[in-house]
XYZ file of N, CA, C and O in Angstrom:
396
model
N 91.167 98.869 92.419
C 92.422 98.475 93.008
C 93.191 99.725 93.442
O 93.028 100.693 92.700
N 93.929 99.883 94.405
C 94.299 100.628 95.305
C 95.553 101.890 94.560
O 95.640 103.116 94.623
N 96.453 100.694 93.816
C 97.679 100.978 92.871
C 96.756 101.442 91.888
O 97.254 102.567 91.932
N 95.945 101.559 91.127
C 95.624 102.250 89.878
C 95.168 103.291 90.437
O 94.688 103.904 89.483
N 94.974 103.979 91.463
C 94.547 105.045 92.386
C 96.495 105.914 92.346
O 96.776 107.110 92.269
N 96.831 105.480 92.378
C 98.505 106.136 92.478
C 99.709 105.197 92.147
O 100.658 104.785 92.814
N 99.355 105.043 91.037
C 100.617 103.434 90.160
C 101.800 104.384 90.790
O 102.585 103.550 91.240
N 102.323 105.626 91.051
C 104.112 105.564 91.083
C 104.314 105.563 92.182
O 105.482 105.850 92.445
N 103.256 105.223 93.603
C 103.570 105.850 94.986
C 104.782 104.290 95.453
O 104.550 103.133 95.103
N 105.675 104.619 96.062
C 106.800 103.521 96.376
C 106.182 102.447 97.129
O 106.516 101.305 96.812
N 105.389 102.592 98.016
C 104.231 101.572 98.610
C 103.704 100.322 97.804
O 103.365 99.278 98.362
N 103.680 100.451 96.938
C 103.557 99.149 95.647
C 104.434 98.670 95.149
O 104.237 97.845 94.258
N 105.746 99.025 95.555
C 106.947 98.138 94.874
C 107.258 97.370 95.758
O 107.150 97.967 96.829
N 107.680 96.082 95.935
C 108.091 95.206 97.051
C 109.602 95.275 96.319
O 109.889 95.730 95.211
N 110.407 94.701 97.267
C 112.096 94.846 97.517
C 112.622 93.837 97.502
O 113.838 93.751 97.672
N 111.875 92.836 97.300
C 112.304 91.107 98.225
C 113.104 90.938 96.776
O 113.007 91.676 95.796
N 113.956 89.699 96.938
C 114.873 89.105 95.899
C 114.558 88.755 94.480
O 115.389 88.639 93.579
N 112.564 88.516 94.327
C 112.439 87.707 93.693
C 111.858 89.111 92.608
O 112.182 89.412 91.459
N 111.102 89.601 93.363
C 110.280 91.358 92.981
C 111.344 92.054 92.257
O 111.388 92.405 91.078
N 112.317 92.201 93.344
C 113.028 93.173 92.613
C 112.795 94.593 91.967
O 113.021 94.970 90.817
N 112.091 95.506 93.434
C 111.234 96.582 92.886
C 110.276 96.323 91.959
O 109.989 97.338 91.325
N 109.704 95.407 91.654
C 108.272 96.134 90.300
C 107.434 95.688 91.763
O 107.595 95.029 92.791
N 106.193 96.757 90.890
C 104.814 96.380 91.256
C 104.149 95.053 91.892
O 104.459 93.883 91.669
N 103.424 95.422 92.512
C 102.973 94.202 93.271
C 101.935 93.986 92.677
O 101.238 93.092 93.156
N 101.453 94.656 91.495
C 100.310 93.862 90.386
C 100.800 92.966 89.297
O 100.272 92.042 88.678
N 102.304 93.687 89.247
C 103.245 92.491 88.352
C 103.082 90.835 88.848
O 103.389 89.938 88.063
N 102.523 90.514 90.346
C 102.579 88.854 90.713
C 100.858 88.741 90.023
O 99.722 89.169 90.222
N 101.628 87.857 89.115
C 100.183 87.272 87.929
C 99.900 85.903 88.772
O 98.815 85.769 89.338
N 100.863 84.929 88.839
C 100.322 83.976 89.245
C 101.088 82.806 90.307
O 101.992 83.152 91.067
N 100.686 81.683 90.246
C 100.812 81.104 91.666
C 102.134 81.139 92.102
O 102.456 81.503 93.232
N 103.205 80.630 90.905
C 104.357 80.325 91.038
C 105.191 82.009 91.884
O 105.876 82.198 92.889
N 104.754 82.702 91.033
C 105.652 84.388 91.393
C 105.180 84.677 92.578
O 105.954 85.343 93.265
N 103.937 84.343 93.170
C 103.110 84.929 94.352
C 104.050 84.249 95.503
O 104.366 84.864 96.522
N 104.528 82.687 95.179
C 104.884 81.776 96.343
C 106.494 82.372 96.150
O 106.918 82.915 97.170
N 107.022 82.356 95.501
C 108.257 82.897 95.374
C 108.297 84.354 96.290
O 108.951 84.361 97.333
N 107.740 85.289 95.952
C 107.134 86.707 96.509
C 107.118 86.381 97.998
O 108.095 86.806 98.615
N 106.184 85.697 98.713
C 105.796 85.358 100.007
C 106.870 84.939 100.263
O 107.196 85.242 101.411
N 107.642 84.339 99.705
C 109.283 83.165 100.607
C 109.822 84.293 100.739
O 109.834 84.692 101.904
N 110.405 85.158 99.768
C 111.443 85.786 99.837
C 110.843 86.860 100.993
O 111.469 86.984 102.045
N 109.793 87.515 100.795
C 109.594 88.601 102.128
C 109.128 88.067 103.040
O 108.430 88.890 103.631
N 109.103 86.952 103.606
C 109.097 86.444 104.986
C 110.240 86.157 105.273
O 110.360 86.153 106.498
N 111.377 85.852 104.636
C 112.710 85.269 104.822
C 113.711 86.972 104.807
O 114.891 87.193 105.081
N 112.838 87.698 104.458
C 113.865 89.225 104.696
C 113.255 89.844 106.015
O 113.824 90.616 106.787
N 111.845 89.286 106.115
C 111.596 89.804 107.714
C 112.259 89.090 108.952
O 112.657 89.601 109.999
N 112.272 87.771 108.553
C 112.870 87.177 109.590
C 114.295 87.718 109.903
O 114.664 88.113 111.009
N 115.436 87.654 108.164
C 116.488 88.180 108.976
C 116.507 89.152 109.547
O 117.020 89.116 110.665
N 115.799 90.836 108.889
C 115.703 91.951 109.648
C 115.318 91.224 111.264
O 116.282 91.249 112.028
N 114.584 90.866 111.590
C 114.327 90.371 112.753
C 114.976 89.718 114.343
O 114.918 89.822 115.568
N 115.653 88.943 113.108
C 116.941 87.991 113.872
C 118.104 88.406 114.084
O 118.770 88.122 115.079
N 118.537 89.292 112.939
C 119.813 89.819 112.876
C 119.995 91.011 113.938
O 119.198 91.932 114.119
N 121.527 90.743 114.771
C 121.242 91.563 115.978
C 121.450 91.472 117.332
O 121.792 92.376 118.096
N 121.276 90.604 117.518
C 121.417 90.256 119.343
C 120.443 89.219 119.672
O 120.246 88.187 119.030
N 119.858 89.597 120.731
C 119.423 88.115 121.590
C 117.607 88.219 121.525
O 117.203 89.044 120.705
N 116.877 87.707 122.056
C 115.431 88.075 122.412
C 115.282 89.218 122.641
O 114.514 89.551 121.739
N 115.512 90.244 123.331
C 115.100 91.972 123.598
C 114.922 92.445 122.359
O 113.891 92.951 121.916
N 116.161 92.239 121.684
C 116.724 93.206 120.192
C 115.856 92.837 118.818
O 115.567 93.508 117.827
N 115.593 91.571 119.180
C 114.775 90.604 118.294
C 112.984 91.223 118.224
O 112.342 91.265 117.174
N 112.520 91.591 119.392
C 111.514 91.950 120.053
C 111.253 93.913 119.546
O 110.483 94.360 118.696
N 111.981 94.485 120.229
C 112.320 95.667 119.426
C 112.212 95.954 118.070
O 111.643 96.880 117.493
N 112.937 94.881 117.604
C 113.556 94.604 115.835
C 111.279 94.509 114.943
O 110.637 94.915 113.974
N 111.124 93.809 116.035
C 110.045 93.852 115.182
C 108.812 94.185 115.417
O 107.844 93.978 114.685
N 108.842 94.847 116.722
C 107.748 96.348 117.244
C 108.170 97.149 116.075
O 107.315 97.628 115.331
N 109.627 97.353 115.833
C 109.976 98.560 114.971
C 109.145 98.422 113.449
O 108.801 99.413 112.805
N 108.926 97.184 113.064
C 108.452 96.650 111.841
C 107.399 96.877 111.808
O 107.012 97.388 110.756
N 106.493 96.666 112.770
C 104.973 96.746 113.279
C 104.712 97.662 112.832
O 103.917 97.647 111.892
N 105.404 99.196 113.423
C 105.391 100.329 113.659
C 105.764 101.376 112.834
O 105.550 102.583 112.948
N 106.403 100.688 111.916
C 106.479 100.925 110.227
C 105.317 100.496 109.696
O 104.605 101.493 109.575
N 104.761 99.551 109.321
C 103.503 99.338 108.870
C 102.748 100.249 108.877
O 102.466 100.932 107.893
N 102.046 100.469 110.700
C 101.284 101.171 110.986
C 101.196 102.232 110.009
O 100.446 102.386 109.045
N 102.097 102.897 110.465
C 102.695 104.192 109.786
C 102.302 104.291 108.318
O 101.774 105.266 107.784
N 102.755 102.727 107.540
C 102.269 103.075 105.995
C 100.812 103.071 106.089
O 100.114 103.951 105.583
N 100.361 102.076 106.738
C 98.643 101.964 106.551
C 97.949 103.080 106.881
O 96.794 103.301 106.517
N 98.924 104.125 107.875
C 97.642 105.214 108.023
C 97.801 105.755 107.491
O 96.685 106.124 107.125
N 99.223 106.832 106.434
C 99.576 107.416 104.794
C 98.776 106.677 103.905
O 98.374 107.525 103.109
N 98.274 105.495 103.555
C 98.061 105.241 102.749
C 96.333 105.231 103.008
O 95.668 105.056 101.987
N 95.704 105.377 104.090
C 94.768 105.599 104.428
C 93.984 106.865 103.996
O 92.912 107.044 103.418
N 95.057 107.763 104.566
C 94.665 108.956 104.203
C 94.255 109.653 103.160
O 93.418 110.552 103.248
N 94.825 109.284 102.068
C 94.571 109.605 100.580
C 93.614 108.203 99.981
O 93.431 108.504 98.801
N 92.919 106.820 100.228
C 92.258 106.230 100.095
C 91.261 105.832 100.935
O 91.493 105.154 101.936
N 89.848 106.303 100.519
C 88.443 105.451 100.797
C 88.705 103.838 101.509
O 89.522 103.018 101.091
N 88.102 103.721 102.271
C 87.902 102.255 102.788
C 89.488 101.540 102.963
O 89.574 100.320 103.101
N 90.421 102.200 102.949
C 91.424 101.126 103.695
C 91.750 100.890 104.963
O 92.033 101.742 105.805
N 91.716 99.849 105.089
C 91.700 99.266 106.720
C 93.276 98.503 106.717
O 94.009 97.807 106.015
N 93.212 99.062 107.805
C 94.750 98.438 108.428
C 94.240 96.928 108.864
O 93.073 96.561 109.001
N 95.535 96.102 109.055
C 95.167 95.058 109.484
C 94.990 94.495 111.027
O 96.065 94.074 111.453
N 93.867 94.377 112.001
C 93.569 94.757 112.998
C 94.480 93.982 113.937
O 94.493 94.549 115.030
N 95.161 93.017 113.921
C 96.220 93.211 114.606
C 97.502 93.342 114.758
O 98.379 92.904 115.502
N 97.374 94.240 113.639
C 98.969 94.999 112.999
C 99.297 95.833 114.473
O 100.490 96.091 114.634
N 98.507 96.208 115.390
C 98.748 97.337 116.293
C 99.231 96.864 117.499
O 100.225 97.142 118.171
N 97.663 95.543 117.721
C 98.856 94.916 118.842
C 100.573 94.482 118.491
O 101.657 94.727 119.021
N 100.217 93.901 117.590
C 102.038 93.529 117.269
C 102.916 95.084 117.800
O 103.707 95.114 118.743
N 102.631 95.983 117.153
C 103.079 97.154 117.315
C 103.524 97.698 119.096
O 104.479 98.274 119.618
N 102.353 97.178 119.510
C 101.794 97.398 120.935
C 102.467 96.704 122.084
O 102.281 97.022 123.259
N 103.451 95.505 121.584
C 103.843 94.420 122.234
C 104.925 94.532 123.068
O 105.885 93.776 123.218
N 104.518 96.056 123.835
C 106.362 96.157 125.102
C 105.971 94.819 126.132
O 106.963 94.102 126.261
N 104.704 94.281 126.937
C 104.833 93.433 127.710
C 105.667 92.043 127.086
O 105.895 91.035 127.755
N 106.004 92.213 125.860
C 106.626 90.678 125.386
C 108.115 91.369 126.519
O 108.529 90.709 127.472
N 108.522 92.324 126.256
C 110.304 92.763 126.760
C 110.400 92.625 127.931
O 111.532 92.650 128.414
N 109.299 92.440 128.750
C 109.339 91.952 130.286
C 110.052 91.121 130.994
O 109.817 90.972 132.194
């Protein structure tokens, strides 16, 4: 597992409401996992939404993309076999949506 490779790197703590900074090996089971998933889809969306109209919205979450990226290739670098998620980039990639 990826975290027992570097348990203190900040990349393993999730932020969402329910986490509350610990570890993302701390979600044991179904109930904490579905809780986990609500709350950080519901903080991407507002990051997302919050803001202005379609352009800003669009921007808002190239910028997110593009953060990812960014962690997956740091976290690449110092780990064997991690693969980004292959269409983490198009998302990233997506100026024809601002057209």
């Amino acid at each position: 597992m990826a975290i027992s490779l570097s348990p203190e790197s900040h990349y393993w703590r999730c932020m969402c409401v329910r986490c509350q900074h610990a570890r993302l090996d701390t979600i044991l089971d179904g109930d904490h996992a579905y809780a986990h998933n609500t709350h950080a889809i519901v903080d991407v969306v507002r990051h997302v939404l919050d803001g202005g109209g379609r352009r800003e919205s669009l921007l808002s979450w190239r910028a997110k993309c593009s953060l990812a990226l960014d962690i997956h290739d740091d976290i690449r670098s110092t780990m064997v076999n991690w693969t980004r998620p292959p269409l983490l980039k198009a998302w990233a990639e997506s100026g024809a949506l601002l057209r």
